[in-house]
Amino acid sequence: MTKQAVQFSKKRRTTYRFQKVKLCKKCNRYSVLKDEYCPACGSLFIGVETLGNSLSKRRLFTEVSWIILFVSIGVFFAPTRHTLYYSLIVGLIFCLTYIVLTFVFMKSEYFHELKKLLRVDLKKIKTGIWFDSDLAKEDVKAERLADGYDKLREIGDFIKSDAMKQSQVMVLNRIALRSDMELELEGLIPTSYDKHFVKYALEVLKINRTLMTKKCIVYFIRYRDAIVVDFGIDSLLSVACMTLRMKLYILEFSEFIEEYLDYFPKERVLRLYSIIYSNPDIEWGSLAEKTKRVVAMKYYYDPDFKPFMERKQVLTN
Amino acid sequence: MYSIVFTSLLVIILCWKTHKLITKKRVSGDFKGIDDELVIMVNEGEAID
Ligand SMILES: [Zn+2]
């Protein structure tokens, strides 16, 4: 199947994920997508922060109205002129203190309202995300892969299920990936073996090695048997080669590297050899021995390894 | 007498309000907490795919 060439739009970044939640007041439906206007009715979405803010303001307004009413009643029923003036002054001081107090605690009040709103409307938020997910599926079905992935990516910030990750991976596997794309790997790692994910990961790693993180390597090691069956030994070999990216990874996955070291291309062996040689204080375990053995067997007369050999001789002398 | 009752009532209201605000502040948490809680909550129950 030919892959679709697409252009991804930039991912929307907010400090917190809940800032992406918004409501269409007309449809009474929440959404976490990028759209500014509701796709169903065309109304402007209102962000959950604005909603929390207006709720706390409305609450403050109601409270202030009640206390003003209370003070007014107190002043109205004052039996003497003297008590009336007294009640008026005390009432005014009370109102002012009340307002100042509320302003001092405005932030925590806002927190409280926001939290309450998200809790109370949780079911509605979930239904909204269902609707968003359906929109994404429609896009994918209609071959609008970039739009579909864009939506799934936004939903994926909230929904951490394997099914959601697989939906994204399936779309990505139908797209011609490029290095200028903002790709994600670690966030898409499922909790069990998924052939589609491995296919995507191997494709991504050809483009951007930096996406190969510790979690990804652990995933490949955990499901190595299934991966070899589905993608051949070369796939694991390429992952093993990529673990040489960082000293920390080499130490952490030394056994895995050792297993495939015999099949490493020369350039990778050279890299490993040079790292081990320039860090003699690090406890490399049996990996150092194995690397030296491989170099001695395969590259003893190779000019690229010569500087290390000479240094070794100097050291032993 | 009226002034004492009226003032006492206002002071009680003020004390009650302060207590409520302080309690709320103590349990309100931060944005990060709200964020994590929301993600946990939407992932609970029936899964969205
Ligand atoms: Zn709408």
mmCIF file of C-alpha atoms and ligand atoms in Angstrom:
data_model
loop_
_atom_site.group_PDB
_atom_site.id
_atom_site.type_symbol
_atom_site.label_atom_id
_atom_site.label_comp_id
_atom_site.label_asym_id
_atom_site.label_seq_id
_atom_site.Cartn_x
_atom_site.Cartn_y
_atom_site.Cartn_z
ATOM 1 C CA MET A 1 0.000 0.000 0.000
ATOM 2 C CA THR A 2 1.435 3.406 -0.961
ATOM 3 C CA LYS A 3 1.923 5.767 1.916
ATOM 4 C CA GLN A 4 0.255 9.155 1.960
ATOM 5 C CA ALA A 5 2.484 12.233 1.872
ATOM 6 C CA VAL A 6 1.080 14.691 4.388
ATOM 7 C CA GLN A 7 1.984 17.772 6.354
ATOM 8 C CA PHE A 8 1.282 17.682 10.089
ATOM 9 C CA SER A 9 0.200 20.834 11.828
ATOM 10 C CA LYS A 10 2.117 21.827 14.943
ATOM 11 C CA LYS A 11 1.008 20.224 18.172
ATOM 12 C CA ARG A 12 -0.805 22.591 20.477
ATOM 13 C CA ARG A 13 1.180 22.993 23.668
ATOM 14 C CA THR A 14 -0.307 24.112 26.949
ATOM 15 C CA THR A 15 1.273 24.086 30.387
ATOM 16 C CA TYR A 16 -1.423 21.721 31.622
ATOM 17 C CA ARG A 17 -3.588 19.300 29.696
ATOM 18 C CA PHE A 18 -6.856 20.459 31.234
ATOM 19 C CA GLN A 19 -6.288 23.820 29.517
ATOM 20 C CA LYS A 20 -7.210 22.040 26.277
ATOM 21 C CA VAL A 21 -10.666 21.117 27.543
ATOM 22 C CA LYS A 22 -13.383 23.424 26.250
ATOM 23 C CA LEU A 23 -17.130 23.581 26.061
ATOM 24 C CA CYS A 24 -19.639 24.429 23.362
ATOM 25 C CA LYS A 25 -22.429 26.001 25.400
ATOM 26 C CA LYS A 26 -24.962 25.564 22.597
ATOM 27 C CA CYS A 27 -24.401 21.816 22.144
ATOM 28 C CA ASN A 28 -23.450 21.395 25.814
ATOM 29 C CA ARG A 29 -20.532 19.296 24.592
ATOM 30 C CA TYR A 30 -16.898 19.289 25.619
ATOM 31 C CA SER A 31 -13.978 18.871 23.248
ATOM 32 C CA VAL A 32 -10.212 18.534 23.541
ATOM 33 C CA LEU A 33 -9.439 19.191 19.880
ATOM 34 C CA LYS A 34 -7.748 22.250 18.420
ATOM 35 C CA ASP A 35 -10.877 23.711 16.783
ATOM 36 C CA GLU A 36 -11.870 27.137 17.990
ATOM 37 C CA TYR A 37 -15.422 26.710 16.776
ATOM 38 C CA CYS A 38 -17.753 23.790 17.396
ATOM 39 C CA PRO A 39 -17.904 21.586 14.270
ATOM 40 C CA ALA A 40 -21.559 20.756 15.001
ATOM 41 C CA CYS A 41 -23.082 24.228 15.481
ATOM 42 C CA GLY A 42 -20.321 26.723 14.674
ATOM 43 C CA SER A 43 -20.359 28.396 18.099
ATOM 44 C CA LEU A 44 -17.157 29.518 19.763
ATOM 45 C CA PHE A 45 -15.778 27.035 22.295
ATOM 46 C CA ILE A 46 -15.224 28.322 25.812
ATOM 47 C CA GLY A 47 -12.102 27.111 27.586
ATOM 48 C CA VAL A 48 -12.484 25.324 30.902
ATOM 49 C CA GLU A 49 -10.327 27.979 32.596
ATOM 50 C CA THR A 50 -12.696 30.724 31.498
ATOM 51 C CA LEU A 51 -15.588 28.601 32.735
ATOM 52 C CA GLY A 52 -13.918 28.123 36.127
ATOM 53 C CA ASN A 53 -13.220 31.828 36.331
ATOM 54 C CA SER A 54 -16.761 32.876 35.526
ATOM 55 C CA LEU A 55 -18.113 30.292 37.985
ATOM 56 C CA SER A 56 -16.008 31.660 40.835
ATOM 57 C CA LYS A 57 -16.967 35.233 39.894
ATOM 58 C CA ARG A 58 -20.647 34.311 39.783
ATOM 59 C CA ARG A 59 -20.308 32.674 43.181
ATOM 60 C CA LEU A 60 -18.650 35.783 44.605
ATOM 61 C CA PHE A 61 -21.390 37.974 43.148
ATOM 62 C CA THR A 62 -24.139 35.813 44.697
ATOM 63 C CA GLU A 63 -22.435 35.837 48.091
ATOM 64 C CA VAL A 64 -21.915 39.600 48.023
ATOM 65 C CA SER A 65 -25.568 40.118 47.043
ATOM 66 C CA TRP A 66 -26.671 38.023 50.028
ATOM 67 C CA ILE A 67 -24.500 39.870 52.533
ATOM 68 C CA ILE A 68 -25.591 43.254 51.211
ATOM 69 C CA LEU A 69 -29.200 42.120 51.598
ATOM 70 C CA PHE A 70 -28.480 40.893 55.112
ATOM 71 C CA VAL A 71 -26.781 44.140 56.153
ATOM 72 C CA SER A 72 -29.577 46.190 54.581
ATOM 73 C CA ILE A 73 -32.176 44.260 56.573
ATOM 74 C CA GLY A 74 -30.092 44.846 59.700
ATOM 75 C CA VAL A 75 -29.945 48.564 58.999
ATOM 76 C CA PHE A 76 -33.624 48.728 58.055
ATOM 77 C CA PHE A 77 -34.802 47.154 61.304
ATOM 78 C CA ALA A 78 -32.568 49.289 63.517
ATOM 79 C CA PRO A 79 -34.802 50.547 66.407
ATOM 80 C CA THR A 80 -33.117 53.943 66.947
ATOM 81 C CA ARG A 81 -31.316 56.449 64.757
ATOM 82 C CA HIS A 82 -28.133 55.806 66.745
ATOM 83 C CA THR A 83 -28.339 52.014 66.120
ATOM 84 C CA LEU A 84 -29.093 52.701 62.445
ATOM 85 C CA TYR A 85 -25.838 54.642 61.993
ATOM 86 C CA TYR A 86 -23.958 52.061 63.992
ATOM 87 C CA SER A 87 -25.360 49.170 61.879
ATOM 88 C CA LEU A 88 -24.568 51.066 58.681
ATOM 89 C CA ILE A 89 -20.897 51.568 59.646
ATOM 90 C CA VAL A 90 -20.469 48.020 60.971
ATOM 91 C CA GLY A 91 -22.236 46.663 57.864
ATOM 92 C CA LEU A 92 -19.923 48.607 55.566
ATOM 93 C CA ILE A 93 -16.797 47.413 57.400
ATOM 94 C CA PHE A 94 -18.166 43.870 57.231
ATOM 95 C CA CYS A 95 -18.819 44.066 53.457
ATOM 96 C CA LEU A 96 -15.354 45.472 52.795
ATOM 97 C CA THR A 97 -13.646 42.803 54.937
ATOM 98 C CA TYR A 98 -15.681 40.108 53.206
ATOM 99 C CA ILE A 99 -14.652 41.320 49.739
ATOM 100 C CA VAL A 100 -10.975 41.722 50.708
ATOM 101 C CA LEU A 101 -10.994 38.243 52.224
ATOM 102 C CA THR A 102 -12.484 36.740 49.070
ATOM 103 C CA PHE A 103 -9.918 38.515 46.896
ATOM 104 C CA VAL A 104 -7.063 37.240 49.076
ATOM 105 C CA PHE A 105 -8.309 33.683 48.584
ATOM 106 C CA MET A 106 -9.364 34.219 44.948
ATOM 107 C CA LYS A 107 -6.780 31.769 43.557
ATOM 108 C CA SER A 108 -7.720 28.870 45.786
ATOM 109 C CA GLU A 109 -11.397 29.615 45.157
ATOM 110 C CA TYR A 110 -10.691 29.411 41.440
ATOM 111 C CA PHE A 111 -8.830 26.113 41.940
ATOM 112 C CA HIS A 112 -11.764 24.800 43.888
ATOM 113 C CA GLU A 113 -14.321 25.819 41.266
ATOM 114 C CA LEU A 114 -12.222 24.393 38.438
ATOM 115 C CA LYS A 115 -11.762 21.101 40.240
ATOM 116 C CA LYS A 116 -15.459 20.933 41.026
ATOM 117 C CA LEU A 117 -16.371 21.722 37.424
ATOM 118 C CA LEU A 118 -14.099 18.987 36.052
ATOM 119 C CA ARG A 119 -15.435 16.474 38.574
ATOM 120 C CA VAL A 120 -19.094 17.324 38.069
ATOM 121 C CA ASP A 121 -18.787 17.411 34.280
ATOM 122 C CA LEU A 122 -16.523 14.378 34.017
ATOM 123 C CA LYS A 123 -19.161 12.280 32.276
ATOM 124 C CA LYS A 124 -19.822 15.095 29.801
ATOM 125 C CA ILE A 125 -16.076 15.513 29.184
ATOM 126 C CA LYS A 126 -15.761 11.792 28.471
ATOM 127 C CA THR A 127 -18.727 11.907 26.099
ATOM 128 C CA GLY A 128 -17.083 14.888 24.383
ATOM 129 C CA ILE A 129 -13.851 12.948 23.934
ATOM 130 C CA TRP A 130 -15.898 10.051 22.486
ATOM 131 C CA PHE A 131 -17.337 12.481 19.973
ATOM 132 C CA ASP A 132 -13.838 13.834 19.173
ATOM 133 C CA SER A 133 -12.652 10.273 18.688
ATOM 134 C CA ASP A 134 -15.507 9.608 16.271
ATOM 135 C CA LEU A 135 -14.552 12.736 14.306
ATOM 136 C CA ALA A 136 -10.967 11.460 14.099
ATOM 137 C CA LYS A 137 -12.169 8.062 12.883
ATOM 138 C CA GLU A 138 -14.308 9.718 10.216
ATOM 139 C CA ASP A 139 -11.249 11.642 8.996
ATOM 140 C CA VAL A 140 -9.180 8.476 8.834
ATOM 141 C CA LYS A 141 -11.958 6.642 6.994
ATOM 142 C CA ALA A 142 -12.155 9.484 4.474
ATOM 143 C CA GLU A 143 -8.374 9.247 3.969
ATOM 144 C CA ARG A 144 -7.783 12.644 5.639
ATOM 145 C CA LEU A 145 -4.919 11.062 7.549
ATOM 146 C CA ALA A 146 -3.168 14.242 8.705
ATOM 147 C CA ASP A 147 -6.402 15.634 10.179
ATOM 148 C CA GLY A 148 -7.271 12.286 11.696
ATOM 149 C CA TYR A 149 -3.852 11.896 13.300
ATOM 150 C CA ASP A 150 -3.929 15.475 14.514
ATOM 151 C CA LYS A 151 -7.175 14.763 16.375
ATOM 152 C CA LEU A 152 -5.998 11.407 17.704
ATOM 153 C CA ARG A 153 -2.812 13.036 18.976
ATOM 154 C CA GLU A 154 -4.807 15.631 20.931
ATOM 155 C CA ILE A 155 -7.101 12.927 22.354
ATOM 156 C CA GLY A 156 -4.029 10.802 23.134
ATOM 157 C CA ASP A 157 -2.917 13.462 25.618
ATOM 158 C CA PHE A 158 -5.880 12.461 27.746
ATOM 159 C CA ILE A 159 -6.644 8.865 26.840
ATOM 160 C CA LYS A 160 -3.796 6.550 27.684
ATOM 161 C CA SER A 161 -5.350 3.270 26.526
ATOM 162 C CA ASP A 162 -3.588 0.816 24.217
ATOM 163 C CA ALA A 163 -6.485 1.114 21.776
ATOM 164 C CA MET A 164 -5.934 4.873 21.468
ATOM 165 C CA LYS A 165 -2.198 4.385 20.975
ATOM 166 C CA GLN A 166 -2.875 1.720 18.355
ATOM 167 C CA SER A 167 -5.273 4.014 16.479
ATOM 168 C CA GLN A 168 -2.502 6.619 16.221
ATOM 169 C CA VAL A 169 0.123 4.073 15.201
ATOM 170 C CA MET A 170 -2.162 2.598 12.514
ATOM 171 C CA VAL A 171 -2.601 6.037 10.962
ATOM 172 C CA LEU A 172 1.125 6.819 11.208
ATOM 173 C CA ASN A 173 1.911 3.546 9.445
ATOM 174 C CA ARG A 174 -0.104 4.775 6.453
ATOM 175 C CA ILE A 175 1.817 8.058 6.274
ATOM 176 C CA ALA A 176 5.186 8.640 4.614
ATOM 177 C CA LEU A 177 7.216 9.760 7.633
ATOM 178 C CA ARG A 178 9.795 12.521 7.269
ATOM 179 C CA SER A 179 12.477 13.894 9.547
ATOM 180 C CA ASP A 180 10.834 17.342 9.646
ATOM 181 C CA MET A 181 7.714 15.854 11.224
ATOM 182 C CA GLU A 182 7.083 16.206 14.932
ATOM 183 C CA LEU A 183 6.968 12.486 15.704
ATOM 184 C CA GLU A 184 6.327 10.744 18.977
ATOM 185 C CA LEU A 185 7.472 7.320 20.074
ATOM 186 C CA GLU A 186 7.697 6.892 23.822
ATOM 187 C CA GLY A 187 4.135 8.056 24.411
ATOM 188 C CA LEU A 188 2.829 5.427 22.005
ATOM 189 C CA ILE A 189 4.432 2.392 23.664
ATOM 190 C CA PRO A 190 1.628 -0.069 24.422
ATOM 191 C CA THR A 191 1.456 -2.288 27.490
ATOM 192 C CA SER A 192 1.609 -5.490 25.434
ATOM 193 C CA TYR A 193 3.178 -6.641 22.173
ATOM 194 C CA ASP A 194 1.810 -4.774 19.167
ATOM 195 C CA LYS A 195 3.126 -5.544 15.711
ATOM 196 C CA HIS A 196 1.906 -2.196 14.364
ATOM 197 C CA PHE A 197 3.809 -0.287 17.010
ATOM 198 C CA VAL A 198 7.065 -2.148 16.290
ATOM 199 C CA LYS A 199 6.605 -1.467 12.571
ATOM 200 C CA TYR A 200 6.143 2.228 13.307
ATOM 201 C CA ALA A 201 9.034 2.341 15.778
ATOM 202 C CA LEU A 202 11.437 0.766 13.297
ATOM 203 C CA GLU A 203 10.359 3.277 10.670
ATOM 204 C CA VAL A 204 10.758 6.227 13.050
ATOM 205 C CA LEU A 205 14.175 5.092 14.208
ATOM 206 C CA LYS A 206 15.427 5.257 10.638
ATOM 207 C CA ILE A 207 14.496 8.936 10.624
ATOM 208 C CA ASN A 208 15.217 10.078 14.152
ATOM 209 C CA ARG A 209 17.477 8.052 16.411
ATOM 210 C CA THR A 210 17.005 10.402 19.336
ATOM 211 C CA LEU A 211 13.493 9.048 19.814
ATOM 212 C CA MET A 212 14.987 5.748 20.932
ATOM 213 C CA THR A 213 14.652 6.158 24.663
ATOM 214 C CA LYS A 214 15.211 3.760 27.520
ATOM 215 C CA LYS A 215 11.543 2.776 27.561
ATOM 216 C CA CYS A 216 11.654 1.911 23.836
ATOM 217 C CA ILE A 217 14.756 -0.244 24.245
ATOM 218 C CA VAL A 218 13.145 -2.031 27.194
ATOM 219 C CA TYR A 219 10.069 -2.703 25.023
ATOM 220 C CA PHE A 220 12.181 -4.175 22.227
ATOM 221 C CA ILE A 221 14.103 -6.362 24.675
ATOM 222 C CA ARG A 222 10.945 -7.555 26.417
ATOM 223 C CA TYR A 223 9.274 -8.653 23.173
ATOM 224 C CA ARG A 224 12.456 -9.601 21.310
ATOM 225 C CA ASP A 225 11.228 -13.125 20.427
ATOM 226 C CA ALA A 226 8.005 -11.913 18.832
ATOM 227 C CA ILE A 227 9.878 -9.086 17.085
ATOM 228 C CA VAL A 228 12.394 -11.500 15.560
ATOM 229 C CA VAL A 229 9.525 -13.661 14.282
ATOM 230 C CA ASP A 230 7.673 -10.696 12.736
ATOM 231 C CA PHE A 231 10.514 -8.427 11.624
ATOM 232 C CA GLY A 232 13.634 -10.553 11.536
ATOM 233 C CA ILE A 233 16.868 -10.364 13.468
ATOM 234 C CA ASP A 234 17.997 -7.200 11.664
ATOM 235 C CA SER A 235 15.361 -5.147 13.424
ATOM 236 C CA LEU A 236 16.757 -6.061 16.854
ATOM 237 C CA LEU A 237 20.271 -5.558 15.588
ATOM 238 C CA SER A 238 19.449 -2.011 14.542
ATOM 239 C CA VAL A 239 17.976 -1.327 17.991
ATOM 240 C CA ALA A 240 21.058 -2.793 19.664
ATOM 241 C CA CYS A 241 23.207 -0.522 17.495
ATOM 242 C CA MET A 242 21.152 2.472 18.568
ATOM 243 C CA THR A 243 21.698 1.783 22.264
ATOM 244 C CA LEU A 244 25.261 3.000 21.679
ATOM 245 C CA ARG A 245 23.801 6.476 21.467
ATOM 246 C CA MET A 246 24.482 7.112 25.143
ATOM 247 C CA LYS A 247 27.011 5.809 27.646
ATOM 248 C CA LEU A 248 24.217 5.301 30.127
ATOM 249 C CA TYR A 249 22.327 3.051 27.710
ATOM 250 C CA ILE A 250 25.452 1.015 26.979
ATOM 251 C CA LEU A 251 25.857 0.289 30.675
ATOM 252 C CA GLU A 252 22.178 -0.407 31.205
ATOM 253 C CA PHE A 253 21.769 -2.704 28.192
ATOM 254 C CA SER A 254 25.265 -4.202 28.011
ATOM 255 C CA GLU A 255 23.934 -7.768 27.902
ATOM 256 C CA PHE A 256 21.668 -6.929 24.972
ATOM 257 C CA ILE A 257 24.554 -5.251 23.116
ATOM 258 C CA GLU A 258 26.835 -8.194 23.812
ATOM 259 C CA GLU A 259 24.304 -10.563 22.302
ATOM 260 C CA TYR A 260 24.377 -8.766 18.947
ATOM 261 C CA LEU A 261 27.915 -7.441 19.000
ATOM 262 C CA ASP A 262 29.182 -10.060 16.540
ATOM 263 C CA TYR A 263 26.768 -8.697 13.926
ATOM 264 C CA PHE A 264 27.457 -4.972 14.491
ATOM 265 C CA PRO A 265 28.738 -3.011 11.489
ATOM 266 C CA LYS A 266 32.316 -1.767 11.744
ATOM 267 C CA GLU A 267 31.339 1.852 12.434
ATOM 268 C CA ARG A 268 29.277 0.797 15.476
ATOM 269 C CA VAL A 269 32.028 -1.456 16.846
ATOM 270 C CA LEU A 270 34.428 1.432 16.440
ATOM 271 C CA ARG A 271 32.117 3.699 18.380
ATOM 272 C CA LEU A 272 31.682 1.181 21.192
ATOM 273 C CA TYR A 273 35.407 0.467 21.296
ATOM 274 C CA SER A 274 36.289 4.151 21.470
ATOM 275 C CA ILE A 275 33.746 4.777 24.247
ATOM 276 C CA ILE A 276 35.064 1.878 26.291
ATOM 277 C CA TYR A 277 38.643 2.988 25.733
ATOM 278 C CA SER A 278 38.071 6.604 26.617
ATOM 279 C CA ASN A 279 36.292 5.616 29.843
ATOM 280 C CA PRO A 280 38.563 3.080 31.523
ATOM 281 C CA ASP A 281 37.252 3.984 34.983
ATOM 282 C CA ILE A 282 33.764 2.746 34.213
ATOM 283 C CA GLU A 283 32.960 -0.836 35.128
ATOM 284 C CA TRP A 284 31.922 -2.217 31.714
ATOM 285 C CA GLY A 285 31.762 -5.849 32.867
ATOM 286 C CA SER A 286 32.011 -8.582 30.256
ATOM 287 C CA LEU A 287 31.079 -6.143 27.463
ATOM 288 C CA ALA A 288 34.595 -4.677 27.435
ATOM 289 C CA GLU A 289 36.138 -8.131 27.126
ATOM 290 C CA LYS A 290 33.776 -9.147 24.362
ATOM 291 C CA THR A 291 34.369 -5.908 22.444
ATOM 292 C CA LYS A 292 38.114 -6.356 22.667
ATOM 293 C CA ARG A 293 37.750 -9.937 21.445
ATOM 294 C CA VAL A 294 35.611 -8.875 18.482
ATOM 295 C CA VAL A 295 38.072 -6.115 17.563
ATOM 296 C CA ALA A 296 41.027 -8.486 17.865
ATOM 297 C CA MET A 297 39.297 -11.043 15.667
ATOM 298 C CA LYS A 298 37.831 -8.804 12.996
ATOM 299 C CA TYR A 299 39.644 -5.475 12.981
ATOM 300 C CA TYR A 300 43.123 -6.101 14.293
ATOM 301 C CA TYR A 301 44.761 -4.796 11.134
ATOM 302 C CA ASP A 302 42.101 -2.180 10.399
ATOM 303 C CA PRO A 303 43.667 1.305 10.221
ATOM 304 C CA ASP A 304 40.619 2.875 11.902
ATOM 305 C CA PHE A 305 41.301 0.851 15.035
ATOM 306 C CA LYS A 306 45.017 1.475 14.900
ATOM 307 C CA PRO A 307 45.088 4.498 17.271
ATOM 308 C CA PHE A 308 43.472 2.366 19.988
ATOM 309 C CA MET A 309 45.782 -0.560 19.373
ATOM 310 C CA GLU A 310 48.831 1.693 19.649
ATOM 311 C CA ARG A 311 47.508 3.247 22.815
ATOM 312 C CA LYS A 312 46.849 -0.200 24.210
ATOM 313 C CA GLN A 313 50.411 -1.248 23.491
ATOM 314 C CA VAL A 314 51.763 1.882 25.152
ATOM 315 C CA LEU A 315 49.591 1.192 28.181
ATOM 316 C CA THR A 316 50.662 -2.457 28.482
ATOM 317 C CA ASN A 317 54.314 -1.516 28.074
ATOM 318 C CA MET B 1 -28.668 45.065 72.601
ATOM 319 C CA TYR B 2 -29.631 45.235 68.915
ATOM 320 C CA SER B 3 -26.138 46.474 68.005
ATOM 321 C CA ILE B 4 -24.464 43.652 69.950
ATOM 322 C CA VAL B 5 -26.612 40.941 68.291
ATOM 323 C CA PHE B 6 -26.095 42.460 64.817
ATOM 324 C CA THR B 7 -22.322 42.842 65.257
ATOM 325 C CA SER B 8 -22.011 39.317 66.705
ATOM 326 C CA LEU B 9 -23.882 37.879 63.722
ATOM 327 C CA LEU B 10 -21.583 39.667 61.269
ATOM 328 C CA VAL B 11 -18.479 38.539 63.170
ATOM 329 C CA ILE B 12 -19.751 34.931 63.184
ATOM 330 C CA ILE B 13 -20.364 35.103 59.418
ATOM 331 C CA LEU B 14 -16.892 36.507 58.873
ATOM 332 C CA CYS B 15 -15.258 33.805 61.031
ATOM 333 C CA TRP B 16 -17.229 31.083 59.261
ATOM 334 C CA LYS B 17 -16.228 32.447 55.844
ATOM 335 C CA THR B 18 -12.528 32.668 56.813
ATOM 336 C CA HIS B 19 -12.604 29.119 58.132
ATOM 337 C CA LYS B 20 -14.245 27.898 54.924
ATOM 338 C CA LEU B 21 -11.711 29.706 52.723
ATOM 339 C CA ILE B 22 -8.727 28.386 54.682
ATOM 340 C CA THR B 23 -10.074 24.816 54.575
ATOM 341 C CA LYS B 24 -10.636 25.116 50.822
ATOM 342 C CA LYS B 25 -7.148 26.516 50.304
ATOM 343 C CA ARG B 26 -5.690 23.575 52.188
ATOM 344 C CA VAL B 27 -7.433 20.978 50.014
ATOM 345 C CA SER B 28 -7.494 22.846 46.716
ATOM 346 C CA GLY B 29 -4.072 21.562 45.542
ATOM 347 C CA ASP B 30 -2.389 22.934 42.437
ATOM 348 C CA PHE B 31 -2.822 22.921 38.669
ATOM 349 C CA LYS B 32 -0.616 19.857 38.296
ATOM 350 C CA GLY B 33 -2.809 17.977 40.745
ATOM 351 C CA ILE B 34 -5.977 18.957 38.859
ATOM 352 C CA ASP B 35 -4.334 17.907 35.597
ATOM 353 C CA ASP B 36 -3.274 14.474 36.839
ATOM 354 C CA GLU B 37 -6.622 13.883 38.471
ATOM 355 C CA LEU B 38 -8.480 14.702 35.247
ATOM 356 C CA VAL B 39 -6.372 12.280 33.188
ATOM 357 C CA ILE B 40 -6.861 9.515 35.772
ATOM 358 C CA MET B 41 -10.606 10.149 35.842
ATOM 359 C CA VAL B 42 -11.144 10.134 32.064
ATOM 360 C CA ASN B 43 -9.176 6.882 31.809
ATOM 361 C CA GLU B 44 -11.294 5.174 34.455
ATOM 362 C CA GLY B 45 -14.334 3.080 33.543
ATOM 363 C CA GLU B 46 -15.374 2.446 29.968
ATOM 364 C CA ALA B 47 -12.358 2.871 27.679
ATOM 365 C CA ILE B 48 -12.395 5.336 24.797
ATOM 366 C CA ASP B 49 -10.741 4.032 21.647
HETATM 367 ZN ZN ZN C 1 -21.798 23.247 19.268
#
